[in-house]
Coordinates of C-alpha atoms and ligand atoms in Angstrom, one line a residue:
X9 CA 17.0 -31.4 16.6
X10 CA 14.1 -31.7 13.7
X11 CA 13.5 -28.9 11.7
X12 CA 10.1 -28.5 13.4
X13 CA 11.5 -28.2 17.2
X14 CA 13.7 -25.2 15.4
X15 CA 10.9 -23.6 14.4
X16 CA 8.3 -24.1 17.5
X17 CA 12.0 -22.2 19.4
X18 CA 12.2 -19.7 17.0
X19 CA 8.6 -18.6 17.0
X20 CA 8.7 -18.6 21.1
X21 CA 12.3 -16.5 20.8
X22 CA 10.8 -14.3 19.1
X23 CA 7.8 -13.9 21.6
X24 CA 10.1 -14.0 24.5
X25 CA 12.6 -11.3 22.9
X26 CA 10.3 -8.5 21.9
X27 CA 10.5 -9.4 18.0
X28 CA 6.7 -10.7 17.2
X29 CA 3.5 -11.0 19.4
X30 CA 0.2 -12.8 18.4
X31 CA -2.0 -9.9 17.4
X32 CA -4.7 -9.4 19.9
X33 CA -3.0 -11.9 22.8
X34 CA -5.0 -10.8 25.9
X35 CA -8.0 -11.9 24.0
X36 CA -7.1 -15.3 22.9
X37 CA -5.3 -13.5 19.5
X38 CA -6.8 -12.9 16.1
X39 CA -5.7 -15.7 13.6
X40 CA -3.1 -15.3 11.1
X41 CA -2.0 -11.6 12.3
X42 CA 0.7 -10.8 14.2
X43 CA 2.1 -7.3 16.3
X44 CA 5.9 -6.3 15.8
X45 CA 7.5 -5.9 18.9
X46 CA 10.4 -3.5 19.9
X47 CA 13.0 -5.0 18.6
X48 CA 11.1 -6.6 15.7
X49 CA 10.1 -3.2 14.2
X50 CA 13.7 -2.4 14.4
X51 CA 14.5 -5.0 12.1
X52 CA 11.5 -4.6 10.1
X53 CA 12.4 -1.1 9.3
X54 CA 16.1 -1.9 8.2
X55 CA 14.9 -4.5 6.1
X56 CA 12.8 -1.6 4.3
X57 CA 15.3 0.8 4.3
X58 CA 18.1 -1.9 2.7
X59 CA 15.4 -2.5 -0.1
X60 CA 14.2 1.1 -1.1
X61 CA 17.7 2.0 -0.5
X62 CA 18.5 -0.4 -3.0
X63 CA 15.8 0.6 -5.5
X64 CA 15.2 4.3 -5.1
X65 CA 18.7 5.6 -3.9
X66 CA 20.5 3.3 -6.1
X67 CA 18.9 4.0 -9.5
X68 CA 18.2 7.1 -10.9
X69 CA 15.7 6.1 -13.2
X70 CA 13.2 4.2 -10.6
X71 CA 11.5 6.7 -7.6
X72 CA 8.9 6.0 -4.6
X73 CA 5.4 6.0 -4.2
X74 CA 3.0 6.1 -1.6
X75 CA -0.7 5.0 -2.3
X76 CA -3.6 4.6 -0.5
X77 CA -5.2 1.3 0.6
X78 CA -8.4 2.0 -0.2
X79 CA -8.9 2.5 -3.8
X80 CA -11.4 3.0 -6.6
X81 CA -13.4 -0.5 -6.5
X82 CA -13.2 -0.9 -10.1
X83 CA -9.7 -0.8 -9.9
X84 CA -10.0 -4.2 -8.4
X85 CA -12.3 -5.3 -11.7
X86 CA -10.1 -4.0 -14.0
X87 CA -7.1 -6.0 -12.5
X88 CA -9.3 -9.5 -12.2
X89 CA -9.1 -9.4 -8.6
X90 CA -13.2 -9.4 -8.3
X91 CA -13.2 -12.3 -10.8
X92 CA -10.4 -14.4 -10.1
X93 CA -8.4 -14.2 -7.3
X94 CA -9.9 -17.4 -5.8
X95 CA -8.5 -20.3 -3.7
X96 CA -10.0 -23.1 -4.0
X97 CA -11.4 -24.6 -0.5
X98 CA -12.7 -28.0 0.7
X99 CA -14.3 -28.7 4.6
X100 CA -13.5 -32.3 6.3
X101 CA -17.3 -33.0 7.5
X102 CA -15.9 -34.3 10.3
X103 CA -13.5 -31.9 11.8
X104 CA -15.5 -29.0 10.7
X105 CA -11.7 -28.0 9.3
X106 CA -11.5 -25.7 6.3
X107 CA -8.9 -26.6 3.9
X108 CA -7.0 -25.0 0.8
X109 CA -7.2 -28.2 -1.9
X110 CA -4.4 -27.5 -3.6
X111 CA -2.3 -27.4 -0.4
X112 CA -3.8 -30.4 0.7
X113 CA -2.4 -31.6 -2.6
X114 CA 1.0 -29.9 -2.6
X115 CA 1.6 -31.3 0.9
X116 CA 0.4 -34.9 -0.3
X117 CA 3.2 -34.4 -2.9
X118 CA 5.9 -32.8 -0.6
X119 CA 5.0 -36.2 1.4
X120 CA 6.6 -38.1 -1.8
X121 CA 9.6 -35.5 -2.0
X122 CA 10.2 -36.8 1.6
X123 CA 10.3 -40.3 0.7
X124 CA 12.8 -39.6 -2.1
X125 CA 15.2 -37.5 0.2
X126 CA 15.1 -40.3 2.9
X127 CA 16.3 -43.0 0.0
X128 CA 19.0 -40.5 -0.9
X129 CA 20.3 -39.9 3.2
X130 CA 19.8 -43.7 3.8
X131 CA 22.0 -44.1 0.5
X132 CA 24.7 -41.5 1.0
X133 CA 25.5 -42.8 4.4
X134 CA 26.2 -46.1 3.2
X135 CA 28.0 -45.2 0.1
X136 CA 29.4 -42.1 1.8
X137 CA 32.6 -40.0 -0.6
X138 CA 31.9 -42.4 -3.4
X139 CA 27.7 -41.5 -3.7
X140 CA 26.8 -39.6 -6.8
X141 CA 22.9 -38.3 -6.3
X142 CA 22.3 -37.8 -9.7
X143 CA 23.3 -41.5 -10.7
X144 CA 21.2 -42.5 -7.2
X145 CA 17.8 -40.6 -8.6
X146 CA 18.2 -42.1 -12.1
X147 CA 18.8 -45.8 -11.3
X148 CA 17.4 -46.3 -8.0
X149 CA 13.8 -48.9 -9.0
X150 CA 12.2 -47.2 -5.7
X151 CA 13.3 -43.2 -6.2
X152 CA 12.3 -43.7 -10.0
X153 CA 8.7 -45.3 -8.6
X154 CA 8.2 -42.3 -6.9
X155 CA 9.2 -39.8 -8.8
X156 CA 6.7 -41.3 -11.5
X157 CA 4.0 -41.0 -8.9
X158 CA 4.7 -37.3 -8.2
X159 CA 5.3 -36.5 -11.8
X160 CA 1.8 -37.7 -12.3
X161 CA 0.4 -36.3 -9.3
X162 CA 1.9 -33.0 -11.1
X163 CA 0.5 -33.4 -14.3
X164 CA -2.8 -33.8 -12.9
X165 CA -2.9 -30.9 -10.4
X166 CA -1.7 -28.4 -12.8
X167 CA -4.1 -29.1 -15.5
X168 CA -7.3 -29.0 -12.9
X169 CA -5.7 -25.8 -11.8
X170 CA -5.1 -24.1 -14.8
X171 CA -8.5 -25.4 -15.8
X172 CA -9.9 -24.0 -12.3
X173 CA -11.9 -27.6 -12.6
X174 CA -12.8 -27.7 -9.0
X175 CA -14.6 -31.3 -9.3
X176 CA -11.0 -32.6 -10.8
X177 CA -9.4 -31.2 -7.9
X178 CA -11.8 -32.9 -5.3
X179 CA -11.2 -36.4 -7.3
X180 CA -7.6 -35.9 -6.7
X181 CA -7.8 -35.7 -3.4
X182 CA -10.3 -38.9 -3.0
X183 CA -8.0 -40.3 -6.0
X184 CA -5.0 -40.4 -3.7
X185 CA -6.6 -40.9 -0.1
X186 CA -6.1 -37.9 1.5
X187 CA -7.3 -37.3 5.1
X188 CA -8.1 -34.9 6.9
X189 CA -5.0 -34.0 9.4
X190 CA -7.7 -33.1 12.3
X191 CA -10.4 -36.0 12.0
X192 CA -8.3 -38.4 10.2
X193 CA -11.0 -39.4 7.3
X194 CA -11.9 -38.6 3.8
X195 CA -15.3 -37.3 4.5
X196 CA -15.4 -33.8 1.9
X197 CA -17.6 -31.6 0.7
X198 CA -17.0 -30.1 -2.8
X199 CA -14.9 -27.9 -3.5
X200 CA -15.5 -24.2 -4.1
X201 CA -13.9 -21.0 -4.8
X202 CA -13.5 -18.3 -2.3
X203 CA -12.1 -15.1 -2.7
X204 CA -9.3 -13.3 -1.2
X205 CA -9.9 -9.6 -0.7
X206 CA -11.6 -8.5 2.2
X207 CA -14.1 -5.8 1.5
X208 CA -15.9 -3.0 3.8
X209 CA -17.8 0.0 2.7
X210 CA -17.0 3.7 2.5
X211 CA -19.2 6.3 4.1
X212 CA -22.2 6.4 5.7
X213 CA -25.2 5.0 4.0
X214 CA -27.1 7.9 3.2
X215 CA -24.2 9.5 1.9
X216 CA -24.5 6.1 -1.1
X217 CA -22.3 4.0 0.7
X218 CA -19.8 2.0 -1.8
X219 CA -18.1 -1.2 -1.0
X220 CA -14.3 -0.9 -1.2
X221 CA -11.7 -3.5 -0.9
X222 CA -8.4 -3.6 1.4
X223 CA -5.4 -3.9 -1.1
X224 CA -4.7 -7.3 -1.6
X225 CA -1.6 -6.0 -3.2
X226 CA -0.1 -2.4 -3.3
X227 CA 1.0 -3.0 -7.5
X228 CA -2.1 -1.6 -8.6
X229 CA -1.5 1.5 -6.6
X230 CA 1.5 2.3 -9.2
X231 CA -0.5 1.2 -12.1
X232 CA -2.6 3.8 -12.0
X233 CA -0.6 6.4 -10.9
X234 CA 1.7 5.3 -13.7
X235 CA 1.1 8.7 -15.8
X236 CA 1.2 11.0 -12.8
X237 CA 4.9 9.9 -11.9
X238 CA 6.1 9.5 -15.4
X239 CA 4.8 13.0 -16.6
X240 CA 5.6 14.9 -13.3
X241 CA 9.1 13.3 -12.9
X242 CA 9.8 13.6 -16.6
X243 CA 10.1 10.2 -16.4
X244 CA 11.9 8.2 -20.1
X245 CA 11.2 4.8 -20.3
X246 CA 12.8 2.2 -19.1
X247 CA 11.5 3.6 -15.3
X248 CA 10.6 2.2 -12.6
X249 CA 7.9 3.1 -9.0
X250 CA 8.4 1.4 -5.7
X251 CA 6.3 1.4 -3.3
X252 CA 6.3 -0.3 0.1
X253 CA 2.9 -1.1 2.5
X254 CA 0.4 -2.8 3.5
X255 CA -1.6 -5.5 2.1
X256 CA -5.1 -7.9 3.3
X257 CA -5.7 -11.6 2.0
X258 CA -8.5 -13.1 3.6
X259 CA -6.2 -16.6 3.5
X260 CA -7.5 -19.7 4.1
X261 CA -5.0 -21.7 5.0
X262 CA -2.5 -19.5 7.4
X263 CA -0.3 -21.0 9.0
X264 CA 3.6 -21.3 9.5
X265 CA 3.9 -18.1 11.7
X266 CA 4.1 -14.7 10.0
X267 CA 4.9 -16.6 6.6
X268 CA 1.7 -16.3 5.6
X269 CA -1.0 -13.8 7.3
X270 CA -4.0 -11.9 6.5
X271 CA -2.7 -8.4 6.9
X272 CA 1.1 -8.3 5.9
X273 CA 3.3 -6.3 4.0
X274 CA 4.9 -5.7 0.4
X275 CA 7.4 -4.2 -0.8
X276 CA 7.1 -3.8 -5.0
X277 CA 8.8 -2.2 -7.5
X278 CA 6.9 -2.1 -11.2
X279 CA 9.3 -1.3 -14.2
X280 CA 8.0 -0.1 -17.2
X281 CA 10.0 -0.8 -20.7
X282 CA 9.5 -0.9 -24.2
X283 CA 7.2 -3.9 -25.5
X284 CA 9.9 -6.1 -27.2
X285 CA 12.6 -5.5 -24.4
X286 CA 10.8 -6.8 -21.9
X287 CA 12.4 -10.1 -21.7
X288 CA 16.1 -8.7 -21.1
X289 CA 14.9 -6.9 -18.2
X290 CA 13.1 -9.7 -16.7
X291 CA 16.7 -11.5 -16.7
X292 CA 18.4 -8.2 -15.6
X293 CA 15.9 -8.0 -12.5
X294 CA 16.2 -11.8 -11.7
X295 CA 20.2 -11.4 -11.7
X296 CA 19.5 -8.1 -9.7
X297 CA 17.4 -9.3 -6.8
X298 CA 18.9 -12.9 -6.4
X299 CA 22.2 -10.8 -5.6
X300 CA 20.4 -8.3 -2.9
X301 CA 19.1 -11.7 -1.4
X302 CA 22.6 -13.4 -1.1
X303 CA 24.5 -9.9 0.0
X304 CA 23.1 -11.0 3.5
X305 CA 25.6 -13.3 3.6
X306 CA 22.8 -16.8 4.4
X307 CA 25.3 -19.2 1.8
X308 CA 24.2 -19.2 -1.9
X309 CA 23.1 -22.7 -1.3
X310 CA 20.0 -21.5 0.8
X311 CA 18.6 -19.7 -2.4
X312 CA 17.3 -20.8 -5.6
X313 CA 14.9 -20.0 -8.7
X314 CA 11.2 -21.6 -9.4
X315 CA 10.6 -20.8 -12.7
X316 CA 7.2 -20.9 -13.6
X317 CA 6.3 -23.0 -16.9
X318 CA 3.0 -23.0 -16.1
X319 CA 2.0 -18.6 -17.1
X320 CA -0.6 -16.5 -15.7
X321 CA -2.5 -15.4 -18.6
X322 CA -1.4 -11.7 -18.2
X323 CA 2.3 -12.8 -18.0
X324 CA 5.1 -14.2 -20.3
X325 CA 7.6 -14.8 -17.7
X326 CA 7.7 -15.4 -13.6
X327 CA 9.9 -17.0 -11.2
X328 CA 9.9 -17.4 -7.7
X329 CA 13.2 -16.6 -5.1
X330 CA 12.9 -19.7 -2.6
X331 CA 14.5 -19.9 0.7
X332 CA 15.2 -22.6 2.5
X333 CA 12.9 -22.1 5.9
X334 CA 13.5 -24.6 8.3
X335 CA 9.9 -25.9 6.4
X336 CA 11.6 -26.3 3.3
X337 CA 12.4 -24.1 -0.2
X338 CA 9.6 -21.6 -0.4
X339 CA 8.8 -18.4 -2.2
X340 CA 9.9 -15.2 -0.8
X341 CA 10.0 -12.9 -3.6
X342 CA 8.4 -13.0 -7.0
X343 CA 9.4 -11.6 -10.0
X344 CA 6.8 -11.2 -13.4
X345 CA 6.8 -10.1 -16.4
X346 CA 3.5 -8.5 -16.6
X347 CA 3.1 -7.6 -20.4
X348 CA 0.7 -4.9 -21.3
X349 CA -1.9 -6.6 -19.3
X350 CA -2.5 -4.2 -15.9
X351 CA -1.8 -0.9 -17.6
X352 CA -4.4 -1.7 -20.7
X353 CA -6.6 -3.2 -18.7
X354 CA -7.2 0.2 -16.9
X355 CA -6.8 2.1 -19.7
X356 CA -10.2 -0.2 -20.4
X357 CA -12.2 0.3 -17.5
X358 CA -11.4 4.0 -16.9
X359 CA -11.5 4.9 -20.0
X360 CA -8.2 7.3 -19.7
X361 CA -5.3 6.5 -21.9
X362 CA -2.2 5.0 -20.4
X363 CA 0.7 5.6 -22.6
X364 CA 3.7 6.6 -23.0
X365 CA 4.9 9.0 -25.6
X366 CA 8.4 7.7 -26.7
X367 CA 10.2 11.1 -28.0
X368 CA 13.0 8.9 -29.7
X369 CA 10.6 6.6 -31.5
X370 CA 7.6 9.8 -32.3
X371 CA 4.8 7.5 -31.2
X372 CA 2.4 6.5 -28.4
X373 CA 2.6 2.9 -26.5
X374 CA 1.5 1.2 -23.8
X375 CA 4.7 0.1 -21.8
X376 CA 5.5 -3.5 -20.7
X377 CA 6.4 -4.2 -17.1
X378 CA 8.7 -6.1 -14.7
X379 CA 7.4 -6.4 -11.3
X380 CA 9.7 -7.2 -8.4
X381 CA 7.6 -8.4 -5.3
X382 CA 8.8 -9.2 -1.9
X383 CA 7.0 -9.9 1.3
X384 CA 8.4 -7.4 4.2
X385 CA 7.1 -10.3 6.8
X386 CA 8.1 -13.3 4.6
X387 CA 12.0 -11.6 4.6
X388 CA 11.9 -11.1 8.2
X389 CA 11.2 -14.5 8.3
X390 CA 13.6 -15.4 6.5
X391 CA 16.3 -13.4 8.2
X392 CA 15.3 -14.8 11.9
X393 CA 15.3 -18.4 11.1
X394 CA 18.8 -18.0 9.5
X395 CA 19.7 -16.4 11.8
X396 CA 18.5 -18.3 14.8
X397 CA 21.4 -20.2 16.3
X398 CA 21.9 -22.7 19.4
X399 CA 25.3 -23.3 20.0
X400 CA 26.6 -25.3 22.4
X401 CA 29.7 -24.2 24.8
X402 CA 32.0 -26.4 26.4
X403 CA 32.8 -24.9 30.0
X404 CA 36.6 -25.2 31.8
X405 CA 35.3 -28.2 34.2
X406 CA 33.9 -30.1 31.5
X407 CA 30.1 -29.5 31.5
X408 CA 28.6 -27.7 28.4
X409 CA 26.0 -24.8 28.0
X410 CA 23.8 -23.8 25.6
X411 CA 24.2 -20.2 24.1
X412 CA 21.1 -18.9 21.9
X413 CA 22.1 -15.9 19.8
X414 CA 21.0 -14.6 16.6
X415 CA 23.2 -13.5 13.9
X416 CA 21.8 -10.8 12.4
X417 CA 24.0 -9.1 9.6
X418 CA 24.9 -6.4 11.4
X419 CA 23.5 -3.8 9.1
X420 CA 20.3 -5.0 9.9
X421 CA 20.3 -5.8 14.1
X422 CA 17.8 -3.9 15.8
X423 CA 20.0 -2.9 18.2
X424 CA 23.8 -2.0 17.1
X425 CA 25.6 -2.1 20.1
X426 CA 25.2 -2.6 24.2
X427 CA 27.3 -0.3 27.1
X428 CA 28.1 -2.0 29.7
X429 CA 30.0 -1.0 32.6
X430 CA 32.0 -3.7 34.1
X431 CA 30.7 -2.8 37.8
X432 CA 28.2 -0.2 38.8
X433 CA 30.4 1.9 40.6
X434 CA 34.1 3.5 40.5
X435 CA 32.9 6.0 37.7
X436 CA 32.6 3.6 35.2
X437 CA 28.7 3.6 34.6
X438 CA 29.2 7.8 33.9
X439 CA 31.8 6.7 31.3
X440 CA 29.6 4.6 29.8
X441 CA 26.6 6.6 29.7
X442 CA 29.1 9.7 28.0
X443 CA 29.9 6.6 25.1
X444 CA 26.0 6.2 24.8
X445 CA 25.0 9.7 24.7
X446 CA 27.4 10.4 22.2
X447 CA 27.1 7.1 19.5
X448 CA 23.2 7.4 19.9
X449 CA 23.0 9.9 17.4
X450 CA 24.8 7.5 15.1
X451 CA 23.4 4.0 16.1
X452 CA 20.8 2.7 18.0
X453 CA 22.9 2.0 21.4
X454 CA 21.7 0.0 25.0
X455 CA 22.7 0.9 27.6
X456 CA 22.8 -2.4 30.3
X457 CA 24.3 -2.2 33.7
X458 CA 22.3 -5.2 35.5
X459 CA 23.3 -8.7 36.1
X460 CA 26.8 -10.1 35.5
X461 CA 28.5 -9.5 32.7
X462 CA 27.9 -12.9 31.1
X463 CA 24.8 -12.8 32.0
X464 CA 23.9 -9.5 30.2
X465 CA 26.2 -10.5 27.2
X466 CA 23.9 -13.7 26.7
X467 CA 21.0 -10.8 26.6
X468 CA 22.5 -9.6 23.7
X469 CA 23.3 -12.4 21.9
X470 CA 19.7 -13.2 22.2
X471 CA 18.2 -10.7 20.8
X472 CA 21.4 -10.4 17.9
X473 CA 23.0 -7.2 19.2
X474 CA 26.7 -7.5 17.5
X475 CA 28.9 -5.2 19.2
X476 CA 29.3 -5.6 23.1
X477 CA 31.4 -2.3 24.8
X478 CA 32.5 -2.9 28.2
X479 CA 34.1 0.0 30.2
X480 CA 36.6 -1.4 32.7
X481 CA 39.1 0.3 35.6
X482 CA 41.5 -0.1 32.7
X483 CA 39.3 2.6 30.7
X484 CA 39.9 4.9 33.3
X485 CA 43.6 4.8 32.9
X486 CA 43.9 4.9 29.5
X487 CA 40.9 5.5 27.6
X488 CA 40.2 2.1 25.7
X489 CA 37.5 -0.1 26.4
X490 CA 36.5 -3.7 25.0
X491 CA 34.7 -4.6 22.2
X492 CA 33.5 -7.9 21.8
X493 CA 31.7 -9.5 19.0
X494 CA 28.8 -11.4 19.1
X495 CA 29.7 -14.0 16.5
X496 CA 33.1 -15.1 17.4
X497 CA 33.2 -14.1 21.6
X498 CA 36.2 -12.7 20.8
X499 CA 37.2 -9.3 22.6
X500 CA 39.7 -6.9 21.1
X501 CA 41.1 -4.1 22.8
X502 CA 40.4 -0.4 21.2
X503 CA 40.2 3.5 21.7
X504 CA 37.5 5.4 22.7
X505 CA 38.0 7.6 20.0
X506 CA 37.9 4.6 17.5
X507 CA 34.0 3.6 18.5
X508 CA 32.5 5.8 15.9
X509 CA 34.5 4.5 13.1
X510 CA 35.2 1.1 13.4
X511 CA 31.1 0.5 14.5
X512 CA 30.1 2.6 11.4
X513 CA 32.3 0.7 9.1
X514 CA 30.5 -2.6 10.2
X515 CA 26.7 -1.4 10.6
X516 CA 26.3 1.5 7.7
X517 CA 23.6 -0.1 4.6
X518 CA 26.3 1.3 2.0
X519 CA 28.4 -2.0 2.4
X520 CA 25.7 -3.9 1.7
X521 CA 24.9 -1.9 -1.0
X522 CA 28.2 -1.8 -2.5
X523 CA 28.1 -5.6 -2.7
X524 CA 25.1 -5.3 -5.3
Ligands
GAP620 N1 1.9 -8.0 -7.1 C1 2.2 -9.4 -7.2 C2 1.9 -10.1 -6.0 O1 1.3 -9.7 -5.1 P1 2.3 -12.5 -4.9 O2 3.1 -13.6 -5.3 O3 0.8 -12.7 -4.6 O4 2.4 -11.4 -6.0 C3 4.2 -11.3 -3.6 O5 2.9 -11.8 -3.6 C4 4.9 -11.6 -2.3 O6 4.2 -11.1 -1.2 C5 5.2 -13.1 -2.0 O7 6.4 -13.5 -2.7 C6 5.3 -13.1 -0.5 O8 6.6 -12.7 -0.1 C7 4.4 -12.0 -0.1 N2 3.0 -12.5 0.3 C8 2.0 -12.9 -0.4 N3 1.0 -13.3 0.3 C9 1.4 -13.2 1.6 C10 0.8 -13.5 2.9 N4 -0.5 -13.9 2.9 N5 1.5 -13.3 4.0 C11 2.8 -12.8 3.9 N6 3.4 -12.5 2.8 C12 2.7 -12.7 1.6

């Protein structure tokens, strides 16, 4: 099945199943912003608890933070959100469509990528054990043709980018004949820049209203509580503030489900070190948070760095984590070295110092700072589409079925295990409620007693439950019941008594944590 399909059955899964809604759906929905449903919010909230877990329980020397959305509007000056935290967008005349032109770019490019990876399947199927890539992309007349193409393309782009020359990036797209997707034609305005953060205004207006911004990231909220952590937690350098919550980017181009949305969530972690060091620690985080992305066991393959040689001004080092969506590699986490830039830029416009007094050394500096940022909502994503899994069952007379499950590391299903009396009646549902009642308080249990049994252990593989218990006549004789896992379909035999331990052993966020 195309890549696409797998997506469009994902995104309806996880309508169907309780994970995401559409925001708004009774009135036609409200682009780009999406409702977490029952289960969703589950998962959503163990994917939180794995990463602050991981930072805040796991290190001594880096604690939370909770800040508020709104914040001081200069905040936003000092940082260069006012300024520069611009997309650049063209309109098809046509369509009336409103584009992002350097994703209109990037996609013309990936188009070329495409080209390139169809030469190499074409190739390795003909060649088959004997094909060597590497050899294929360096010799080939019509990869080599196209790779020159896109490393021009590339050259280009990033130079009108880094300029921010928005009449080079509107020649680039008439350069290369790129349509619209909608109308079809090249028919564009000019392109401008529009900014990202959405603004509203605090208090009434004879009180002086004042516009204030929603967070279009929550780092700034630990910038300048920097000094209140480090001097009321007797914080020493190297230290680090996490902080997970909400964020609002008035995105053009949102698409691709909840991979990109206008009100979304981050979870950040800003490290501050001694200038000099900081380049050792942007390695040490790099190593760090590629290994908390792999512990979910999605194959090492799936994952890999972008390392940005093109710098931000403020920063003098950044790479991306990319996943492999069933869209291609893309950025799920981002990790900077920030320099001195955020805290001395506030130290600028609010005229406060913000340094740190280094007892060891006897003087006064502003720190240097790793940031580790992850998208809550791009992670999810990136769980459920892993995760997502048609498999097809061959049946004793021949015919074959189609089973939908997700696998879900277990430390992270939104539902841990499912009770299920064989038959509603002998005494066996009162056994089973006994086994809920008492492993609730432990794990987040179902208890099911409709349908067949097949039938309601399908329900569970759907929405990724691992851990099926079913309470037979046997259970009444001897106290064991079945446990079956979701994975495998396999069924093993076990205690009562056993439940608490062998679930916990399988469920608890320490594994994973021990793996780091
Ligand atoms: N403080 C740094 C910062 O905000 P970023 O690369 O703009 O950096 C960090 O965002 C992460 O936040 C991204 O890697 C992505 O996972 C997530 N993110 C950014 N914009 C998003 C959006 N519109 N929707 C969902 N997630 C988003």
């Amino acid at each position: 099945m195309a890549q696409e399909d797998v997506f469009k059955k994902l995104v309806a899964h996880c309508k169907e199943y309780g994970y995401v809604f559409p925001s708004s759906e009774i009135y036609d929905g409200l682009s780009a912003v999406y409702d977490y449903g029952q289960y969703g919010v589950e998962l959503k909230n163990n994917i939180k608890k794995y990463w602050w877990d991981s930072m805040v329980l796991m290190n001594e020397n880096i604690v939370g933070l909770d800040s508020a959305i709104f914040m001081h509007p200069t905040i936003w000056k000092a940082s260069g959100h006012v300024d520069a935290f611009n997309d650049p967008l063209i309109d098809n005349k046509d369509s009336k469509k409103r584009y992002r032109a350097d994703v209109l770019i990037e996609e013309h490019l990936a188009k070329f990528e495409e080209k390139i990876s169809k030469e190499i399947g074409k190739a390795r199927e003909r060649f088959g054990e004997a094909f060597d890539e590497n050899k294929f992309r360096e010799t080939n007349p019509r990869v080599l043709a196209t790779q020159q193409k896109i490393d021009e393309l590339n050259e280009r782009f990033n130079r009108a980018m880094n300029a921010s020359d928005l009449a080079e990036l509107k020649q680039i797209i008439i350069d290369n004949e790129i349509v619209c997707p909608v109308s079809g034609t090249r028919n564009w305005t000019d392109v401008r820049q529009f900014n990202l953060m959405f603004a509203t205004e605090i208090g009434s207006a004879s009180d002086g209203a004042g516009k204030v911004y929603l967070r279009p990231e929550t780092a700034q909220g630990i910038f300048v509580n920097f000094l209140n952590v480090q001097k009321t937690g007797r914080m020493k350098l190297p230290f680090g503030i996490a902080q997970i919550g909400k964020a609002f980017r008035n995105e053009i181009v949102a698409r691709q489900f909840i991979f990109r949305m206008r009100e979304f969530e981050q979870m950040e972690m800003q490290f501050f070190v001694q200038p000099g060091t900081e380049l050792e620690w942007f390695r040490h985080w790099k190593e760090i948070r590629m290994k908390w992305h792999q512990s979910l066991g999605f194959g090492e393959e799936n994952y890999r760095f972008h390392d940005h040689v093109k710098l931000a001004h403020y920063a003098n080092a950044a790479t991306d984590i990319e996943f492999r969506f069933p869209f291609g590699f893309k950025e799920v986490e981002g990790i900077h070295s920030r320099t001195d830039y955020d805290l001395k830029q506030h130290q600028e416009y609010s005229g406060k110092k913000m340094q740190y007094f280094d007892p060891e050394k006897g003087v006064s500096y502003v720190p240097y700072v790793i940031e580790t940022s992850i998208g809550v909502d791009r992670m999810f994503l990136q769980i459920i589409s892993a995760a997502y899994t048609e498999e097809e069952l061959k049946k004793d007379d021949g015919s074959s079925d189609t089973r939908v499950l997700m696998r879900l590391p277990s430390v992270l299903a939104p539902v841990k295990l499912a009770v299920m009396p064989l038959v509603k009646k002998d005494g066996l549902p009162e056994i089973a409620e006994k086994i809920v009642k008492d492993l609730r308080f432990l794990f987040n249990c179902q208890y099911d007693d409709k349908d067949s049994i097949g039938r309601r252990y399908r329900r569970q593989d759907a929405i990724g439950t691992p851990y099926c218990i079913t309470i037979d006549h046997q259970t009444i004789e001897d106290n064991t019941v079945t446990i079956r896992y979701r994975d495998s379909m396999e069924q093993e035999r076990v205690e009562i008594s056993r439940l608490t331990d062998i679930i916990s052993e399988k469920v608890s966020i320490s594994s994973l944590l021990k793996k780091l």
